[in-house]
Amino acid sequence: MPEDPLKTLSDMASDAHARIQQTYEHINPVVEVRRGMRDGGIPADVMTIDCLRSRRRIVLILHDEEPGILLYQFVPLEDEMGEEFQRMPLQDVSQNTLIDWIKGYFSPDA
């Protein structure tokens, strides 16, 4: 049986978070899994990675209607999420992908 996609993504995010904190202490991302969409009847899991210092957010969504696909977007922290999402196969996402996104979006000069 394949591993749960949310667990896979959570594990990658946790590892990326640890590596970022070791190397880029000024970024200090906050990773959160949100249940609001499922609790509201939308068949999707949401993870956010926030940076309070830069006031930016990365939104990651695993939607049941698009299995194997990660929907993602980069938005200001004040926005819960934007309207348009980019898509990529979950199998193409790695810990390094998340680290690159976090470094690049939260600290362009990192």
C-alpha positions as a LaTeX table, in Angstrom:
\begin{tabular}{lrrr}
\hline
Residue & $x$ (\AA) & $y$ (\AA) & $z$ (\AA) \\
\hline
Met1 & 0.00 & 0.00 & 0.00 \\
Pro2 & 1.46 & 3.42 & $-0.95$ \\
Glu3 & 2.31 & 5.83 & 1.83 \\
Asp4 & $-0.18$ & 8.54 & 2.73 \\
Pro5 & 0.62 & 11.62 & 0.56 \\
Leu6 & 0.01 & 14.01 & 3.48 \\
Lys7 & 2.45 & 12.08 & 5.66 \\
Thr8 & 5.02 & 12.10 & 2.84 \\
Leu9 & 4.64 & 15.86 & 2.38 \\
Ser10 & 4.66 & 16.46 & 6.14 \\
Asp11 & 7.85 & 14.46 & 6.57 \\
Met12 & 9.53 & 16.40 & 3.74 \\
Ala13 & 8.40 & 19.72 & 5.21 \\
Ser14 & 9.63 & 18.74 & 8.68 \\
Asp15 & 13.05 & 17.77 & 7.32 \\
Ala16 & 13.23 & 20.93 & 5.18 \\
His17 & 12.25 & 23.03 & 8.22 \\
Ala18 & 15.06 & 21.52 & 10.29 \\
Arg19 & 17.66 & 22.12 & 7.56 \\
Ile20 & 16.49 & 25.70 & 6.99 \\
Gln21 & 16.73 & 26.50 & 10.69 \\
Gln22 & 20.29 & 25.16 & 10.81 \\
Thr23 & 21.47 & 27.24 & 7.89 \\
Tyr24 & 19.14 & 30.25 & 7.64 \\
Glu25 & 18.16 & 31.12 & 11.20 \\
His26 & 16.65 & 34.45 & 10.10 \\
Ile27 & 13.94 & 32.70 & 8.06 \\
Asn28 & 12.45 & 30.57 & 10.89 \\
Pro29 & 9.48 & 29.13 & 8.94 \\
Val30 & 6.30 & 27.97 & 10.64 \\
Val31 & 4.80 & 24.78 & 9.16 \\
Glu32 & 1.14 & 23.97 & 9.78 \\
Val33 & $-1.26$ & 21.29 & 8.55 \\
Arg34 & $-4.76$ & 22.71 & 8.36 \\
Arg35 & $-7.95$ & 20.69 & 8.64 \\
Gly36 & $-10.34$ & 23.50 & 7.69 \\
Met37 & $-11.03$ & 22.37 & 4.14 \\
Arg38 & $-11.80$ & 18.76 & 5.10 \\
Asp39 & $-13.80$ & 19.91 & 8.09 \\
Gly40 & $-15.74$ & 22.16 & 5.70 \\
Gly41 & $-16.51$ & 19.27 & 3.34 \\
Ile42 & $-13.81$ & 19.95 & 0.71 \\
Pro43 & $-11.80$ & 16.76 & 0.05 \\
Ala44 & $-8.33$ & 18.27 & 0.42 \\
Asp45 & $-5.47$ & 18.58 & 2.88 \\
Val46 & $-3.71$ & 21.92 & 3.25 \\
Met47 & $-0.25$ & 22.68 & 4.56 \\
Thr48 & 1.07 & 26.19 & 4.97 \\
Ile49 & 4.65 & 27.31 & 5.45 \\
Asp50 & 4.76 & 30.84 & 6.83 \\
Cys51 & 7.55 & 33.32 & 7.45 \\
Leu52 & 6.54 & 35.96 & 9.98 \\
Arg53 & 9.58 & 38.11 & 9.25 \\
Ser54 & 8.95 & 38.44 & 5.49 \\
Arg55 & 5.14 & 38.19 & 5.91 \\
Arg56 & 4.95 & 35.53 & 3.19 \\
Arg57 & 3.23 & 32.15 & 2.89 \\
Ile58 & 3.61 & 29.03 & 0.78 \\
Val59 & 0.34 & 27.10 & 0.43 \\
Leu60 & 0.48 & 23.38 & $-0.43$ \\
Ile61 & $-2.69$ & 21.42 & $-1.22$ \\
Leu62 & $-3.28$ & 17.72 & $-1.79$ \\
His63 & $-6.75$ & 17.45 & $-3.33$ \\
Asp64 & $-8.49$ & 14.08 & $-3.50$ \\
Glu65 & $-9.75$ & 14.90 & $-7.00$ \\
Glu66 & $-6.16$ & 15.32 & $-8.25$ \\
Pro67 & $-4.33$ & 12.35 & $-6.73$ \\
Gly68 & $-0.56$ & 12.43 & $-7.06$ \\
Ile69 & $-0.54$ & 16.18 & $-7.75$ \\
Leu70 & 0.65 & 18.95 & $-5.45$ \\
Leu71 & $-1.12$ & 22.27 & $-5.87$ \\
Tyr72 & 0.96 & 25.16 & $-4.58$ \\
Gln73 & 1.19 & 28.92 & $-4.53$ \\
Phe74 & 3.19 & 31.72 & $-2.99$ \\
Val75 & 1.12 & 34.48 & $-1.36$ \\
Pro76 & 1.48 & 37.32 & 1.13 \\
Leu77 & 0.82 & 36.16 & 4.68 \\
Glu78 & $-2.25$ & 38.39 & 4.87 \\
Asp79 & $-3.91$ & 36.30 & 2.13 \\
Glu80 & $-5.30$ & 32.97 & 3.20 \\
Met81 & $-4.64$ & 31.78 & $-0.34$ \\
Gly82 & $-4.87$ & 33.16 & $-3.85$ \\
Glu83 & $-7.03$ & 31.99 & $-6.71$ \\
Glu84 & $-4.54$ & 30.36 & $-9.08$ \\
Phe85 & $-2.44$ & 27.38 & $-8.10$ \\
Gln86 & 0.54 & 25.86 & $-9.85$ \\
Arg87 & 0.65 & 22.07 & $-10.12$ \\
Met88 & 3.41 & 19.49 & $-10.08$ \\
Pro89 & 3.51 & 15.73 & $-9.60$ \\
Leu90 & 4.00 & 14.94 & $-5.93$ \\
Gln91 & 6.70 & 12.45 & $-6.92$ \\
Asp92 & 8.74 & 15.40 & $-8.27$ \\
Val93 & 8.62 & 17.22 & $-4.93$ \\
Ser94 & 11.52 & 16.63 & $-2.58$ \\
Gln95 & 12.93 & 18.06 & 0.60 \\
Asn96 & 15.28 & 20.10 & $-1.61$ \\
Thr97 & 12.30 & 21.48 & $-3.58$ \\
Leu98 & 10.76 & 22.78 & $-0.36$ \\
Ile99 & 14.09 & 24.17 & 0.84 \\
Asp100 & 14.58 & 26.00 & $-2.46$ \\
Trp101 & 11.05 & 27.44 & $-2.27$ \\
Ile102 & 11.51 & 28.53 & 1.35 \\
Lys103 & 14.91 & 30.13 & 0.71 \\
Gly104 & 13.84 & 31.75 & $-2.53$ \\
Tyr105 & 10.49 & 33.12 & $-1.45$ \\
Phe106 & 11.13 & 33.98 & 2.18 \\
Ser107 & 14.66 & 35.31 & 1.81 \\
Pro108 & 15.57 & 36.16 & $-1.79$ \\
Asp109 & 19.05 & 37.22 & $-0.66$ \\
Ala110 & 19.71 & 33.97 & 1.30 \\
\hline
\end{tabular}
